[in-house]
């Protein structure tokens, strides 16, 4: 009998409403695919890669969820590029990672991208969970 797959979902809860939307979509998608999961919450997006690194190989896959909204300083650029680079490095190391970090100009854009809305596309939480599941299945 095959062991049931297990995914770690790491979510930045800096923007609570957005992270709640992302978690709901990811959780529903993972459950629909009959996969176990654990949710770990962190304050910011920048911490997500380190949590994956700390738990490396204890899970079959990882889903990174969060949101970065551009502000008045260059902080946005550093957080976006460095967290994406770190997640790509982990992915190229052979980990199945679904990237669900929304990078936007406004809170309104983040709300739209965080959930599935008719005629607006599929929410990023669902997309990230599906990407992770597809990688696990490969």
PDB file of N, CA, C and O in Angstrom, residues 35-115:
ATOM      1  N   UNK A  35      -4.743  14.450  -0.203  1.00  0.00           N
ATOM      2  CA  UNK A  35      -3.379  14.588   0.290  1.00  0.00           C
ATOM      3  C   UNK A  35      -3.441  15.196   1.694  1.00  0.00           C
ATOM      4  O   UNK A  35      -4.256  16.081   1.964  1.00  0.00           O
ATOM      5  N   UNK A  36      -2.585  14.720   2.575  1.00  0.00           N
ATOM      6  CA  UNK A  36      -2.469  15.296   3.915  1.00  0.00           C
ATOM      7  C   UNK A  36      -1.740  16.629   3.840  1.00  0.00           C
ATOM      8  O   UNK A  36      -0.953  16.854   2.919  1.00  0.00           O
ATOM      9  N   UNK A  37      -1.972  17.497   4.810  1.00  0.00           N
ATOM     10  CA  UNK A  37      -1.265  18.775   4.821  1.00  0.00           C
ATOM     11  C   UNK A  37      -1.147  19.304   6.239  1.00  0.00           C
ATOM     12  O   UNK A  37      -1.892  18.924   7.141  1.00  0.00           O
ATOM     13  N   UNK A  38      -0.196  20.186   6.406  1.00  0.00           N
ATOM     14  CA  UNK A  38      -0.002  20.913   7.657  1.00  0.00           C
ATOM     15  C   UNK A  38       0.194  22.369   7.268  1.00  0.00           C
ATOM     16  O   UNK A  38       0.866  22.665   6.279  1.00  0.00           O
ATOM     17  N   UNK A  39      -0.389  23.278   8.045  1.00  0.00           N
ATOM     18  CA  UNK A  39      -0.252  24.707   7.775  1.00  0.00           C
ATOM     19  C   UNK A  39       0.654  25.327   8.828  1.00  0.00           C
ATOM     20  O   UNK A  39       0.474  25.110  10.027  1.00  0.00           O
ATOM     21  N   UNK A  40       1.627  26.073   8.366  1.00  0.00           N
ATOM     22  CA  UNK A  40       2.549  26.796   9.250  1.00  0.00           C
ATOM     23  C   UNK A  40       2.452  28.275   8.895  1.00  0.00           C
ATOM     24  O   UNK A  40       2.636  28.653   7.732  1.00  0.00           O
ATOM     25  N   UNK A  41       2.156  29.113   9.870  1.00  0.00           N
ATOM     26  CA  UNK A  41       2.020  30.554   9.621  1.00  0.00           C
ATOM     27  C   UNK A  41       3.283  31.286  10.058  1.00  0.00           C
ATOM     28  O   UNK A  41       3.865  30.982  11.097  1.00  0.00           O
ATOM     29  N   UNK A  42       3.694  32.236   9.231  1.00  0.00           N
ATOM     30  CA  UNK A  42       4.834  33.089   9.529  1.00  0.00           C
ATOM     31  C   UNK A  42       4.391  34.535   9.343  1.00  0.00           C
ATOM     32  O   UNK A  42       3.375  34.807   8.718  1.00  0.00           O
ATOM     33  N   UNK A  43       5.172  35.449   9.860  1.00  0.00           N
ATOM     34  CA  UNK A  43       4.795  36.857   9.778  1.00  0.00           C
ATOM     35  C   UNK A  43       4.926  37.408   8.368  1.00  0.00           C
ATOM     36  O   UNK A  43       4.008  38.014   7.842  1.00  0.00           O
ATOM     37  N   UNK A  44       6.084  37.188   7.751  1.00  0.00           N
ATOM     38  CA  UNK A  44       6.323  37.787   6.442  1.00  0.00           C
ATOM     39  C   UNK A  44       6.751  36.782   5.397  1.00  0.00           C
ATOM     40  O   UNK A  44       7.157  35.659   5.710  1.00  0.00           O
ATOM     41  N   UNK A  45       6.669  37.186   4.159  1.00  0.00           N
ATOM     42  CA  UNK A  45       7.042  36.355   3.010  1.00  0.00           C
ATOM     43  C   UNK A  45       8.520  35.968   3.063  1.00  0.00           C
ATOM     44  O   UNK A  45       8.900  34.872   2.666  1.00  0.00           O
ATOM     45  N   UNK A  46       9.332  36.856   3.566  1.00  0.00           N
ATOM     46  CA  UNK A  46      10.777  36.629   3.602  1.00  0.00           C
ATOM     47  C   UNK A  46      11.147  35.378   4.404  1.00  0.00           C
ATOM     48  O   UNK A  46      12.165  34.740   4.136  1.00  0.00           O
ATOM     49  N   UNK A  47      10.325  34.997   5.379  1.00  0.00           N
ATOM     50  CA  UNK A  47      10.601  33.836   6.233  1.00  0.00           C
ATOM     51  C   UNK A  47      10.219  32.504   5.592  1.00  0.00           C
ATOM     52  O   UNK A  47      10.642  31.443   6.061  1.00  0.00           O
ATOM     53  N   UNK A  48       9.421  32.510   4.564  1.00  0.00           N
ATOM     54  CA  UNK A  48       8.908  31.271   3.974  1.00  0.00           C
ATOM     55  C   UNK A  48      10.021  30.332   3.497  1.00  0.00           C
ATOM     56  O   UNK A  48      10.000  29.138   3.829  1.00  0.00           O
ATOM     57  N   UNK A  49      11.010  30.795   2.737  1.00  0.00           N
ATOM     58  CA  UNK A  49      12.058  29.864   2.287  1.00  0.00           C
ATOM     59  C   UNK A  49      12.811  29.192   3.432  1.00  0.00           C
ATOM     60  O   UNK A  49      13.154  28.014   3.347  1.00  0.00           O
ATOM     61  N   UNK A  50      13.046  29.917   4.515  1.00  0.00           N
ATOM     62  CA  UNK A  50      13.788  29.301   5.623  1.00  0.00           C
ATOM     63  C   UNK A  50      12.971  28.214   6.306  1.00  0.00           C
ATOM     64  O   UNK A  50      13.521  27.188   6.712  1.00  0.00           O
ATOM     65  N   UNK A  51      11.664  28.388   6.396  1.00  0.00           N
ATOM     66  CA  UNK A  51      10.819  27.341   6.981  1.00  0.00           C
ATOM     67  C   UNK A  51      10.879  26.089   6.110  1.00  0.00           C
ATOM     68  O   UNK A  51      10.978  24.969   6.619  1.00  0.00           O
ATOM     69  N   UNK A  52      10.861  26.258   4.802  1.00  0.00           N
ATOM     70  CA  UNK A  52      10.985  25.106   3.905  1.00  0.00           C
ATOM     71  C   UNK A  52      12.343  24.453   4.088  1.00  0.00           C
ATOM     72  O   UNK A  52      12.448  23.226   4.184  1.00  0.00           O
ATOM     73  N   UNK A  53      13.373  25.244   4.178  1.00  0.00           N
ATOM     74  CA  UNK A  53      14.721  24.708   4.363  1.00  0.00           C
ATOM     75  C   UNK A  53      14.837  23.945   5.682  1.00  0.00           C
ATOM     76  O   UNK A  53      15.438  22.867   5.739  1.00  0.00           O
ATOM     77  N   UNK A  54      14.253  24.486   6.752  1.00  0.00           N
ATOM     78  CA  UNK A  54      14.303  23.826   8.061  1.00  0.00           C
ATOM     79  C   UNK A  54      13.576  22.481   8.051  1.00  0.00           C
ATOM     80  O   UNK A  54      13.936  21.576   8.795  1.00  0.00           O
ATOM     81  N   UNK A  55      12.544  22.370   7.229  1.00  0.00           N
ATOM     82  CA  UNK A  55      11.731  21.144   7.204  1.00  0.00           C
ATOM     83  C   UNK A  55      12.009  20.299   5.958  1.00  0.00           C
ATOM     84  O   UNK A  55      11.230  19.417   5.619  1.00  0.00           O
ATOM     85  N   UNK A  56      13.104  20.576   5.317  1.00  0.00           N
ATOM     86  CA  UNK A  56      13.491  19.911   4.068  1.00  0.00           C
ATOM     87  C   UNK A  56      13.395  18.388   4.181  1.00  0.00           C
ATOM     88  O   UNK A  56      13.915  17.804   5.125  1.00  0.00           O
ATOM     89  N   UNK A  57      12.727  17.799   3.235  1.00  0.00           N
ATOM     90  CA  UNK A  57      12.577  16.346   3.085  1.00  0.00           C
ATOM     91  C   UNK A  57      11.682  15.696   4.133  1.00  0.00           C
ATOM     92  O   UNK A  57      11.593  14.490   4.181  1.00  0.00           O
ATOM     93  N   UNK A  58      11.016  16.470   4.975  1.00  0.00           N
ATOM     94  CA  UNK A  58      10.039  15.887   5.904  1.00  0.00           C
ATOM     95  C   UNK A  58       8.650  15.838   5.278  1.00  0.00           C
ATOM     96  O   UNK A  58       7.753  15.219   5.833  1.00  0.00           O
ATOM     97  N   UNK A  59       8.492  16.510   4.151  1.00  0.00           N
ATOM     98  CA  UNK A  59       7.214  16.551   3.446  1.00  0.00           C
ATOM     99  C   UNK A  59       7.471  16.205   1.985  1.00  0.00           C
ATOM    100  O   UNK A  59       8.581  16.324   1.490  1.00  0.00           O
ATOM    101  N   UNK A  60       6.415  15.796   1.305  1.00  0.00           N
ATOM    102  CA  UNK A  60       6.540  15.481  -0.120  1.00  0.00           C
ATOM    103  C   UNK A  60       6.536  16.735  -0.977  1.00  0.00           C
ATOM    104  O   UNK A  60       7.041  16.738  -2.096  1.00  0.00           O
ATOM    105  N   UNK A  61       5.949  17.802  -0.453  1.00  0.00           N
ATOM    106  CA  UNK A  61       5.889  19.048  -1.196  1.00  0.00           C
ATOM    107  C   UNK A  61       5.598  20.220  -0.276  1.00  0.00           C
ATOM    108  O   UNK A  61       5.244  20.036   0.900  1.00  0.00           O
ATOM    109  N   UNK A  62       5.753  21.405  -0.831  1.00  0.00           N
ATOM    110  CA  UNK A  62       5.609  22.644  -0.067  1.00  0.00           C
ATOM    111  C   UNK A  62       4.814  23.642  -0.895  1.00  0.00           C
ATOM    112  O   UNK A  62       5.021  23.758  -2.104  1.00  0.00           O
ATOM    113  N   UNK A  63       3.928  24.379  -0.219  1.00  0.00           N
ATOM    114  CA  UNK A  63       3.175  25.439  -0.877  1.00  0.00           C
ATOM    115  C   UNK A  63       3.476  26.737  -0.134  1.00  0.00           C
ATOM    116  O   UNK A  63       3.245  26.839   1.072  1.00  0.00           O
ATOM    117  N   UNK A  64       4.035  27.701  -0.857  1.00  0.00           N
ATOM    118  CA  UNK A  64       4.401  29.004  -0.292  1.00  0.00           C
ATOM    119  C   UNK A  64       3.314  30.019  -0.642  1.00  0.00           C
ATOM    120  O   UNK A  64       3.048  30.261  -1.814  1.00  0.00           O
ATOM    121  N   UNK A  65       2.688  30.588   0.391  1.00  0.00           N
ATOM    122  CA  UNK A  65       1.589  31.529   0.182  1.00  0.00           C
ATOM    123  C   UNK A  65       1.862  32.846   0.916  1.00  0.00           C
ATOM    124  O   UNK A  65       2.351  32.836   2.046  1.00  0.00           O
ATOM    125  N   UNK A  66       1.523  33.935   0.287  1.00  0.00           N
ATOM    126  CA  UNK A  66       1.680  35.232   0.929  1.00  0.00           C
ATOM    127  C   UNK A  66       1.406  36.357  -0.039  1.00  0.00           C
ATOM    128  O   UNK A  66       1.009  36.134  -1.179  1.00  0.00           O
ATOM    129  N   UNK A  67       1.641  37.552   0.441  1.00  0.00           N
ATOM    130  CA  UNK A  67       1.371  38.733  -0.366  1.00  0.00           C
ATOM    131  C   UNK A  67       2.359  39.840  -0.013  1.00  0.00           C
ATOM    132  O   UNK A  67       2.637  40.082   1.162  1.00  0.00           O
ATOM    133  N   UNK A  68       2.865  40.490  -1.055  1.00  0.00           N
ATOM    134  CA  UNK A  68       3.710  41.667  -0.882  1.00  0.00           C
ATOM    135  C   UNK A  68       3.082  42.785  -1.715  1.00  0.00           C
ATOM    136  O   UNK A  68       2.859  42.617  -2.913  1.00  0.00           O
ATOM    137  N   UNK A  69       2.777  43.889  -1.048  1.00  0.00           N
ATOM    138  CA  UNK A  69       2.172  45.036  -1.725  1.00  0.00           C
ATOM    139  C   UNK A  69       3.204  46.159  -1.775  1.00  0.00           C
ATOM    140  O   UNK A  69       3.813  46.499  -0.762  1.00  0.00           O
ATOM    141  N   UNK A  70       3.384  46.712  -2.973  1.00  0.00           N
ATOM    142  CA  UNK A  70       4.380  47.775  -3.149  1.00  0.00           C
ATOM    143  C   UNK A  70       4.065  48.964  -2.238  1.00  0.00           C
ATOM    144  O   UNK A  70       2.936  49.409  -2.146  1.00  0.00           O
ATOM    145  N   UNK A  71       5.096  49.441  -1.586  1.00  0.00           N
ATOM    146  CA  UNK A  71       4.971  50.627  -0.735  1.00  0.00           C
ATOM    147  C   UNK A  71       5.789  51.766  -1.325  1.00  0.00           C
ATOM    148  O   UNK A  71       6.068  51.799  -2.529  1.00  0.00           O
ATOM    149  N   UNK A  72       6.229  52.656  -0.468  1.00  0.00           N
ATOM    150  CA  UNK A  72       6.959  53.832  -0.922  1.00  0.00           C
ATOM    151  C   UNK A  72       8.467  53.637  -0.932  1.00  0.00           C
ATOM    152  O   UNK A  72       9.201  54.528  -1.359  1.00  0.00           O
ATOM    153  N   UNK A  73       8.943  52.488  -0.448  1.00  0.00           N
ATOM    154  CA  UNK A  73      10.390  52.261  -0.384  1.00  0.00           C
ATOM    155  C   UNK A  73      10.781  51.068  -1.258  1.00  0.00           C
ATOM    156  O   UNK A  73       9.933  50.394  -1.828  1.00  0.00           O
ATOM    157  N   UNK A  74      12.064  50.787  -1.314  1.00  0.00           N
ATOM    158  CA  UNK A  74      12.568  49.666  -2.112  1.00  0.00           C
ATOM    159  C   UNK A  74      12.429  48.321  -1.398  1.00  0.00           C
ATOM    160  O   UNK A  74      12.769  47.291  -1.974  1.00  0.00           O
ATOM    161  N   UNK A  75      11.916  48.316  -0.198  1.00  0.00           N
ATOM    162  CA  UNK A  75      11.737  47.080   0.564  1.00  0.00           C
ATOM    163  C   UNK A  75      10.976  46.031  -0.245  1.00  0.00           C
ATOM    164  O   UNK A  75      11.323  44.852  -0.241  1.00  0.00           O
ATOM    165  N   UNK A  76       9.942  46.461  -0.949  1.00  0.00           N
ATOM    166  CA  UNK A  76       9.130  45.578  -1.804  1.00  0.00           C
ATOM    167  C   UNK A  76      10.012  44.796  -2.779  1.00  0.00           C
ATOM    168  O   UNK A  76       9.888  43.587  -2.920  1.00  0.00           O
ATOM    169  N   UNK A  77      10.901  45.499  -3.450  1.00  0.00           N
ATOM    170  CA  UNK A  77      11.759  44.874  -4.454  1.00  0.00           C
ATOM    171  C   UNK A  77      12.649  43.801  -3.849  1.00  0.00           C
ATOM    172  O   UNK A  77      12.801  42.720  -4.412  1.00  0.00           O
ATOM    173  N   UNK A  78      13.221  44.082  -2.687  1.00  0.00           N
ATOM    174  CA  UNK A  78      14.103  43.117  -2.037  1.00  0.00           C
ATOM    175  C   UNK A  78      13.336  41.884  -1.570  1.00  0.00           C
ATOM    176  O   UNK A  78      13.777  40.754  -1.769  1.00  0.00           O
ATOM    177  N   UNK A  79      12.206  42.094  -0.942  1.00  0.00           N
ATOM    178  CA  UNK A  79      11.417  40.970  -0.432  1.00  0.00           C
ATOM    179  C   UNK A  79      10.940  40.093  -1.589  1.00  0.00           C
ATOM    180  O   UNK A  79      11.060  38.863  -1.526  1.00  0.00           O
ATOM    181  N   UNK A  80      10.440  40.704  -2.639  1.00  0.00           N
ATOM    182  CA  UNK A  80       9.953  39.937  -3.792  1.00  0.00           C
ATOM    183  C   UNK A  80      11.071  39.142  -4.453  1.00  0.00           C
ATOM    184  O   UNK A  80      10.947  37.926  -4.661  1.00  0.00           O
ATOM    185  N   UNK A  81      12.156  39.812  -4.790  1.00  0.00           N
ATOM    186  CA  UNK A  81      13.207  39.130  -5.543  1.00  0.00           C
ATOM    187  C   UNK A  81      13.949  38.101  -4.702  1.00  0.00           C
ATOM    188  O   UNK A  81      14.229  36.992  -5.171  1.00  0.00           O
ATOM    189  N   UNK A  82      14.251  38.412  -3.454  1.00  0.00           N
ATOM    190  CA  UNK A  82      15.026  37.479  -2.631  1.00  0.00           C
ATOM    191  C   UNK A  82      14.208  36.266  -2.208  1.00  0.00           C
ATOM    192  O   UNK A  82      14.730  35.149  -2.168  1.00  0.00           O
ATOM    193  N   UNK A  83      12.930  36.447  -1.897  1.00  0.00           N
ATOM    194  CA  UNK A  83      12.119  35.283  -1.533  1.00  0.00           C
ATOM    195  C   UNK A  83      11.887  34.395  -2.754  1.00  0.00           C
ATOM    196  O   UNK A  83      11.956  33.172  -2.658  1.00  0.00           O
ATOM    197  N   UNK A  84      11.656  34.994  -3.912  1.00  0.00           N
ATOM    198  CA  UNK A  84      11.481  34.209  -5.140  1.00  0.00           C
ATOM    199  C   UNK A  84      12.766  33.465  -5.498  1.00  0.00           C
ATOM    200  O   UNK A  84      12.725  32.285  -5.871  1.00  0.00           O
ATOM    201  N   UNK A  85      13.900  34.128  -5.368  1.00  0.00           N
ATOM    202  CA  UNK A  85      15.179  33.477  -5.661  1.00  0.00           C
ATOM    203  C   UNK A  85      15.422  32.300  -4.725  1.00  0.00           C
ATOM    204  O   UNK A  85      15.818  31.219  -5.153  1.00  0.00           O
ATOM    205  N   UNK A  86      15.183  32.503  -3.435  1.00  0.00           N
ATOM    206  CA  UNK A  86      15.400  31.433  -2.456  1.00  0.00           C
ATOM    207  C   UNK A  86      14.474  30.245  -2.722  1.00  0.00           C
ATOM    208  O   UNK A  86      14.905  29.083  -2.643  1.00  0.00           O
ATOM    209  N   UNK A  87      13.229  30.521  -3.070  1.00  0.00           N
ATOM    210  CA  UNK A  87      12.294  29.426  -3.374  1.00  0.00           C
ATOM    211  C   UNK A  87      12.707  28.695  -4.655  1.00  0.00           C
ATOM    212  O   UNK A  87      12.620  27.468  -4.730  1.00  0.00           O
ATOM    213  N   UNK A  88      13.183  29.431  -5.643  1.00  0.00           N
ATOM    214  CA  UNK A  88      13.661  28.793  -6.873  1.00  0.00           C
ATOM    215  C   UNK A  88      14.876  27.928  -6.587  1.00  0.00           C
ATOM    216  O   UNK A  88      14.995  26.820  -7.105  1.00  0.00           O
ATOM    217  N   UNK A  89      15.793  28.406  -5.765  1.00  0.00           N
ATOM    218  CA  UNK A  89      16.965  27.610  -5.393  1.00  0.00           C
ATOM    219  C   UNK A  89      16.543  26.300  -4.734  1.00  0.00           C
ATOM    220  O   UNK A  89      17.079  25.234  -5.044  1.00  0.00           O
ATOM    221  N   UNK A  90      15.585  26.369  -3.817  1.00  0.00           N
ATOM    222  CA  UNK A  90      15.093  25.156  -3.154  1.00  0.00           C
ATOM    223  C   UNK A  90      14.419  24.217  -4.162  1.00  0.00           C
ATOM    224  O   UNK A  90      14.594  22.999  -4.097  1.00  0.00           O
ATOM    225  N   UNK A  91      13.694  24.797  -5.087  1.00  0.00           N
ATOM    226  CA  UNK A  91      13.029  24.003  -6.120  1.00  0.00           C
ATOM    227  C   UNK A  91      14.049  23.302  -7.015  1.00  0.00           C
ATOM    228  O   UNK A  91      13.908  22.115  -7.330  1.00  0.00           O
ATOM    229  N   UNK A  92      15.087  24.017  -7.401  1.00  0.00           N
ATOM    230  CA  UNK A  92      16.129  23.427  -8.243  1.00  0.00           C
ATOM    231  C   UNK A  92      16.949  22.385  -7.493  1.00  0.00           C
ATOM    232  O   UNK A  92      17.617  21.556  -8.108  1.00  0.00           O
ATOM    233  N   UNK A  93      16.851  22.414  -6.173  1.00  0.00           N
ATOM    234  CA  UNK A  93      17.482  21.396  -5.328  1.00  0.00           C
ATOM    235  C   UNK A  93      16.652  20.116  -5.290  1.00  0.00           C
ATOM    236  O   UNK A  93      17.036  19.163  -4.628  1.00  0.00           O
ATOM    237  N   UNK A  94      15.505  20.130  -5.935  1.00  0.00           N
ATOM    238  CA  UNK A  94      14.692  18.924  -6.024  1.00  0.00           C
ATOM    239  C   UNK A  94      13.447  18.902  -5.164  1.00  0.00           C
ATOM    240  O   UNK A  94      12.787  17.867  -5.057  1.00  0.00           O
ATOM    241  N   UNK A  95      13.090  20.026  -4.553  1.00  0.00           N
ATOM    242  CA  UNK A  95      11.872  20.065  -3.745  1.00  0.00           C
ATOM    243  C   UNK A  95      10.682  20.477  -4.610  1.00  0.00           C
ATOM    244  O   UNK A  95      10.806  21.336  -5.478  1.00  0.00           O
ATOM    245  N   UNK A  96       9.530  19.870  -4.338  1.00  0.00           N
ATOM    246  CA  UNK A  96       8.287  20.233  -5.026  1.00  0.00           C
ATOM    247  C   UNK A  96       7.702  21.450  -4.319  1.00  0.00           C
ATOM    248  O   UNK A  96       7.247  21.350  -3.177  1.00  0.00           O
ATOM    249  N   UNK A  97       7.734  22.588  -4.990  1.00  0.00           N
ATOM    250  CA  UNK A  97       7.269  23.838  -4.369  1.00  0.00           C
ATOM    251  C   UNK A  97       6.245  24.513  -5.273  1.00  0.00           C
ATOM    252  O   UNK A  97       6.511  24.767  -6.446  1.00  0.00           O
ATOM    253  N   UNK A  98       5.091  24.812  -4.698  1.00  0.00           N
ATOM    254  CA  UNK A  98       4.075  25.604  -5.376  1.00  0.00           C
ATOM    255  C   UNK A  98       4.211  27.051  -4.939  1.00  0.00           C
ATOM    256  O   UNK A  98       4.187  27.348  -3.736  1.00  0.00           O
ATOM    257  N   UNK A  99       4.407  27.947  -5.888  1.00  0.00           N
ATOM    258  CA  UNK A  99       4.651  29.359  -5.597  1.00  0.00           C
ATOM    259  C   UNK A  99       3.336  30.130  -5.613  1.00  0.00           C
ATOM    260  O   UNK A  99       2.730  30.324  -6.673  1.00  0.00           O
ATOM    261  N   UNK A 100       2.903  30.561  -4.440  1.00  0.00           N
ATOM    262  CA  UNK A 100       1.647  31.289  -4.320  1.00  0.00           C
ATOM    263  C   UNK A 100       1.816  32.618  -3.618  1.00  0.00           C
ATOM    264  O   UNK A 100       0.996  32.999  -2.795  1.00  0.00           O
ATOM    265  N   UNK A 101       2.896  33.316  -3.943  1.00  0.00           N
ATOM    266  CA  UNK A 101       3.140  34.621  -3.339  1.00  0.00           C
ATOM    267  C   UNK A 101       2.685  35.697  -4.328  1.00  0.00           C
ATOM    268  O   UNK A 101       3.196  35.781  -5.439  1.00  0.00           O
ATOM    269  N   UNK A 102       1.710  36.450  -3.904  1.00  0.00           N
ATOM    270  CA  UNK A 102       1.146  37.513  -4.738  1.00  0.00           C
ATOM    271  C   UNK A 102       2.000  38.770  -4.570  1.00  0.00           C
ATOM    272  O   UNK A 102       2.264  39.192  -3.450  1.00  0.00           O
ATOM    273  N   UNK A 103       2.421  39.358  -5.679  1.00  0.00           N
ATOM    274  CA  UNK A 103       3.165  40.616  -5.637  1.00  0.00           C
ATOM    275  C   UNK A 103       2.370  41.637  -6.455  1.00  0.00           C
ATOM    276  O   UNK A 103       2.178  41.461  -7.654  1.00  0.00           O
ATOM    277  N   UNK A 104       1.889  42.669  -5.776  1.00  0.00           N
ATOM    278  CA  UNK A 104       0.929  43.587  -6.406  1.00  0.00           C
ATOM    279  C   UNK A 104       1.209  45.039  -6.043  1.00  0.00           C
ATOM    280  O   UNK A 104       2.001  45.334  -5.163  1.00  0.00           O
ATOM    281  N   UNK A 105       0.491  45.908  -6.710  1.00  0.00           N
ATOM    282  CA  UNK A 105       0.589  47.344  -6.482  1.00  0.00           C
ATOM    283  C   UNK A 105      -0.407  47.848  -5.435  1.00  0.00           C
ATOM    284  O   UNK A 105      -0.209  48.915  -4.868  1.00  0.00           O
ATOM    285  N   UNK A 106      -1.498  47.086  -5.201  1.00  0.00           N
ATOM    286  CA  UNK A 106      -2.523  47.571  -4.276  1.00  0.00           C
ATOM    287  C   UNK A 106      -3.218  46.410  -3.565  1.00  0.00           C
ATOM    288  O   UNK A 106      -3.193  45.268  -4.023  1.00  0.00           O
ATOM    289  N   UNK A 107      -3.855  46.748  -2.453  1.00  0.00           N
ATOM    290  CA  UNK A 107      -4.611  45.756  -1.680  1.00  0.00           C
ATOM    291  C   UNK A 107      -5.752  45.188  -2.523  1.00  0.00           C
ATOM    292  O   UNK A 107      -6.032  43.984  -2.468  1.00  0.00           O
ATOM    293  N   UNK A 108      -6.387  46.028  -3.302  1.00  0.00           N
ATOM    294  CA  UNK A 108      -7.505  45.591  -4.153  1.00  0.00           C
ATOM    295  C   UNK A 108      -7.041  44.530  -5.159  1.00  0.00           C
ATOM    296  O   UNK A 108      -7.740  43.546  -5.396  1.00  0.00           O
ATOM    297  N   UNK A 109      -5.883  44.725  -5.760  1.00  0.00           N
ATOM    298  CA  UNK A 109      -5.330  43.718  -6.672  1.00  0.00           C
ATOM    299  C   UNK A 109      -5.085  42.400  -5.942  1.00  0.00           C
ATOM    300  O   UNK A 109      -5.341  41.326  -6.474  1.00  0.00           O
ATOM    301  N   UNK A 110      -4.588  42.494  -4.721  1.00  0.00           N
ATOM    302  CA  UNK A 110      -4.295  41.292  -3.937  1.00  0.00           C
ATOM    303  C   UNK A 110      -5.567  40.513  -3.635  1.00  0.00           C
ATOM    304  O   UNK A 110      -5.580  39.278  -3.728  1.00  0.00           O
ATOM    305  N   UNK A 111      -6.628  41.195  -3.289  1.00  0.00           N
ATOM    306  CA  UNK A 111      -7.896  40.524  -3.001  1.00  0.00           C
ATOM    307  C   UNK A 111      -8.367  39.753  -4.233  1.00  0.00           C
ATOM    308  O   UNK A 111      -8.754  38.588  -4.148  1.00  0.00           O
ATOM    309  N   UNK A 112      -8.315  40.386  -5.388  1.00  0.00           N
ATOM    310  CA  UNK A 112      -8.757  39.747  -6.632  1.00  0.00           C
ATOM    311  C   UNK A 112      -7.929  38.504  -6.928  1.00  0.00           C
ATOM    312  O   UNK A 112      -8.463  37.457  -7.293  1.00  0.00           O
ATOM    313  N   UNK A 113      -6.617  38.574  -6.738  1.00  0.00           N
ATOM    314  CA  UNK A 113      -5.737  37.455  -7.064  1.00  0.00           C
ATOM    315  C   UNK A 113      -5.739  36.359  -5.996  1.00  0.00           C
ATOM    316  O   UNK A 113      -5.275  35.256  -6.243  1.00  0.00           O
ATOM    317  N   UNK A 114      -6.276  36.654  -4.820  1.00  0.00           N
ATOM    318  CA  UNK A 114      -6.212  35.687  -3.719  1.00  0.00           C
ATOM    319  C   UNK A 114      -7.353  34.684  -3.714  1.00  0.00           C
ATOM    320  O   UNK A 114      -7.330  33.741  -2.929  1.00  0.00           O
ATOM    321  N   UNK A 115      -8.347  34.883  -4.568  1.00  0.00           N
ATOM    322  CA  UNK A 115      -9.467  33.941  -4.575  1.00  0.00           C
ATOM    323  C   UNK A 115     -10.017  33.783  -5.982  1.00  0.00           C
ATOM    324  O   UNK A 115      -9.851  34.656  -6.831  1.00  0.00           O
TER     325      UNK A 115
END
